[in-house]
C-alpha cells in the first residue's frame, strides 16, 4: 500500500537522479520524483514498478510538493549553477516554513553558502550535499558529504545513512562497495555531517581536486613505463593490477588496470587506450580547487598541475605542430633494471599521492578558519573509504593519522607518512630525475617533490625575493636577527644605501 505522502522527493531524473532515487526506494523509503520533461518521469516510474519503498511520479512541481510528508524533504539533482537556482526559485513559492531543500549536485560551495542564507531568511532549510561515486555509486552506495542546517541534516540522516556506501568500522574496508553492484547494508555509512552552509560542497570539491591529482599521477606512472621501458598497455595494466594488491589498492588503480588491458572493440589487435585521443576534458571542480588555493594562499601545486596537464592535453593540434619543431633528448630505452624501475615508479606515485592529499587537507584546514567551520578530517578520510572515486586503502592511514593527532599541521608530519616518504624518497627522486633526463613530462610527480622539499626547508630563497621586492617596490623586509613584525627598507637609489627601520 503506498503511503499518502512520500518520505522524500527528488527533482532531476538524468543519470544521477534516477540512480539515487532507486537507491532510496531500495532502502524502503517512498520517494516522489519530478523531471522538467514529463515523459522521462513517466518512463522512469513505469520501468521501476516494484521497488521496496515505491516511486511516485509527479507531472508538475505543485503535484510533487503536495505529495511529500511535512516537513518536506526534496533533493535537487540538476546541473550546478543557473539550473539549480531556477529549480530553487520555482520551488520556493510552493513550500512552507521548515521544509528542506537538499542540493545533491556539484554546486560551488560559495553558491551553497549564498543559497543557504537566502533560504534561511525565508524560513526554509537547505542542505548542500556532495554525492560522489558517479552513477554506480548513486545507485548502490555513494560517499555523501552533507553540509548546511544541522537540524535539517538530522531529519535526512536516516535516508543518508541508509543509501551511503558502507565500510567496516575497524579496518575501514568497503563492504559490498559500489563496484560489487549491489545495495549496501551493515557497517559504517560513508556519510557524515560535514559542517554548516557550504562545508559539504567544499569538501566534495576538495575530493574532486584530489581525484584530478590521483588520475594525473596514475597517467604519469603509465607514461613513464611506456616512455622509459617501452612497455605495452597490457603489461602496464598487469603492473597496476599488482599494485592494486598493495599500498596503492584503490578504485582508480583498479579501473586503470582494467582499462589498460581492454582491447579496442573495433580492432582486437590493439589496446583501446592506444586509440583513445589524448585530450582530456574537465568540468571545473579541479579548477575551483586550484583557484581557491590561490585565493587562500595555500600551497596546493599538485592539483593545479593536474588541471594544467589537462589544459595542455586539450591543445592537441598545437602540440602536434610543436612536436615537429621543438627537440628534446634523443629517444632511448632505459637500460637499468626494469623491475627496480617499476618499483621506483610505484614509490614515486605513492609519495606524490601523500603530498597531494597533504595539500588537500591543508586547504580544508584553511577553509575551516575562513568560514568558521569545524571539520573532522579523520571522518572525512573515513567517508572517502567507500563509494567515491578516490576510495583507497590509503585513506585509512589518514584517518589513523588524525586519530593520533587531530591538530596535525600537515599529513607529512604524521609518523606513518613521514616514515613512508623517508623510505621511498630515493626512488621518487630517481624517477623525477629520469623523467627530466628522458624528456617524459611528469608534472605532478615533480611538483609534489618540490612541495616536499619546499615544506621541509627551514630556509627558502624568499630572502632574495623579498630583497627584490624591496628594491623595486619598497615592499620592506624582516631580518633574521630581529623580531618578526619589525620591517626594514633600504633606500636603494642612495649612495651609500641606508637601511631604514619602518614603524
Ligand atoms: P544533469 O546535470 O545533466 O542534469 C540534467 C537533469 O536536470 C535533466 O533530467 C533535466 O531535465 C533536469 N532539469 C530540471 Br528538473 N530542471 C532543469 C533546469 N531548469 N535546467 C536544466 N535541467 C533541468 O544530470 P546528471 O549528470 O545526473 O547530474 C546531476 C548533478 O549531479 C549535477 O550537478 C552533476 O554535476 C552532479 N554529479 C554528477 C555525477 C556524474 O557522474 N554524472 C557525479 C557526481 C555529481 P530534462 O530531462 O527536462 O532536461
Tab-separated table of C-alpha atoms and ligand atoms in Angstrom, residues 11-17 34-37 40 77-80 83 86-87 104-106 131 134-135 204, ligand 1:
chain	number	residue	atom	x	y	z
A	11	UNK	CA	13.928	16.594	-8.821
A	12	UNK	CA	16.008	15.904	-11.943
A	13	UNK	CA	15.864	12.463	-13.480
A	14	UNK	CA	19.063	12.333	-15.512
A	15	UNK	CA	21.650	9.652	-14.739
A	16	UNK	CA	22.409	10.693	-11.132
A	17	UNK	CA	18.793	11.422	-10.189
A	34	UNK	CA	9.782	15.078	-10.815
A	35	UNK	CA	11.565	15.985	-14.030
A	36	UNK	CA	11.196	19.035	-16.284
A	37	UNK	CA	10.431	16.753	-19.242
A	40	UNK	CA	11.179	10.986	-18.502
A	77	UNK	CA	19.926	16.739	-8.872
A	78	UNK	CA	20.250	19.063	-11.844
A	79	UNK	CA	23.203	20.877	-13.368
A	80	UNK	CA	25.082	23.086	-10.947
A	83	UNK	CA	19.646	25.401	-13.459
A	86	UNK	CA	15.986	28.053	-11.461
A	87	UNK	CA	14.649	24.935	-9.731
A	104	UNK	CA	22.966	16.910	-4.360
A	105	UNK	CA	24.638	18.391	-7.449
A	106	UNK	CA	28.224	19.506	-7.802
A	131	UNK	CA	27.481	12.989	-3.763
A	134	UNK	CA	29.156	8.523	-10.334
A	135	UNK	CA	26.077	6.646	-11.443
A	204	UNK	CA	33.244	17.478	-2.189
B	1	LIG	P1	22.496	16.862	-15.409
B	1	LIG	O1	23.435	17.708	-14.677
B	1	LIG	O2	22.733	16.623	-16.833
B	1	LIG	O3	21.032	17.481	-15.169
B	1	LIG	C1	20.015	17.346	-16.083
B	1	LIG	C2	18.681	16.957	-15.448
B	1	LIG	O4	18.141	18.073	-14.742
B	1	LIG	C3	17.694	16.587	-16.515
B	1	LIG	O5	16.920	15.498	-16.069
B	1	LIG	C4	16.861	17.852	-16.634
B	1	LIG	O6	15.553	17.673	-17.134
B	1	LIG	C5	16.805	18.286	-15.199
B	1	LIG	N1	16.361	19.686	-15.020
B	1	LIG	C6	15.317	20.118	-14.302
B	1	LIG	BR1	14.209	19.035	-13.397
B	1	LIG	N2	15.179	21.428	-14.314
B	1	LIG	C7	16.167	21.881	-15.074
B	1	LIG	C8	16.559	23.170	-15.457
B	1	LIG	N3	15.892	24.246	-15.048
B	1	LIG	N4	17.619	23.287	-16.270
B	1	LIG	C9	18.309	22.198	-16.668
B	1	LIG	N5	17.986	20.931	-16.327
B	1	LIG	C10	16.929	20.756	-15.522
B	1	LIG	O7	22.297	15.459	-14.663
B	1	LIG	P2	23.361	14.479	-14.019
B	1	LIG	O8	24.501	14.172	-14.910
B	1	LIG	O9	22.533	13.382	-13.485
B	1	LIG	O10	23.981	15.309	-12.787
B	1	LIG	C11	23.164	15.863	-11.761
B	1	LIG	C12	24.040	16.603	-10.775
B	1	LIG	O11	24.898	15.662	-10.135
B	1	LIG	C13	24.959	17.653	-11.417
B	1	LIG	O12	25.086	18.752	-10.567
B	1	LIG	C14	26.283	16.931	-11.524
B	1	LIG	O13	27.394	17.806	-11.547
B	1	LIG	C15	26.265	16.078	-10.259
B	1	LIG	N6	27.086	14.886	-10.294
B	1	LIG	C16	27.164	14.134	-11.396
B	1	LIG	C17	27.968	12.987	-11.403
B	1	LIG	C18	28.046	12.101	-12.597
B	1	LIG	O14	28.822	11.128	-12.545
B	1	LIG	N7	27.281	12.370	-13.653
B	1	LIG	C19	28.672	12.642	-10.244
B	1	LIG	C20	28.539	13.413	-9.119
B	1	LIG	C21	27.752	14.542	-9.157
B	1	LIG	P3	15.231	17.472	-18.696
B	1	LIG	O15	15.090	15.998	-18.869
B	1	LIG	O16	13.972	18.211	-18.920
B	1	LIG	O17	16.368	18.035	-19.488
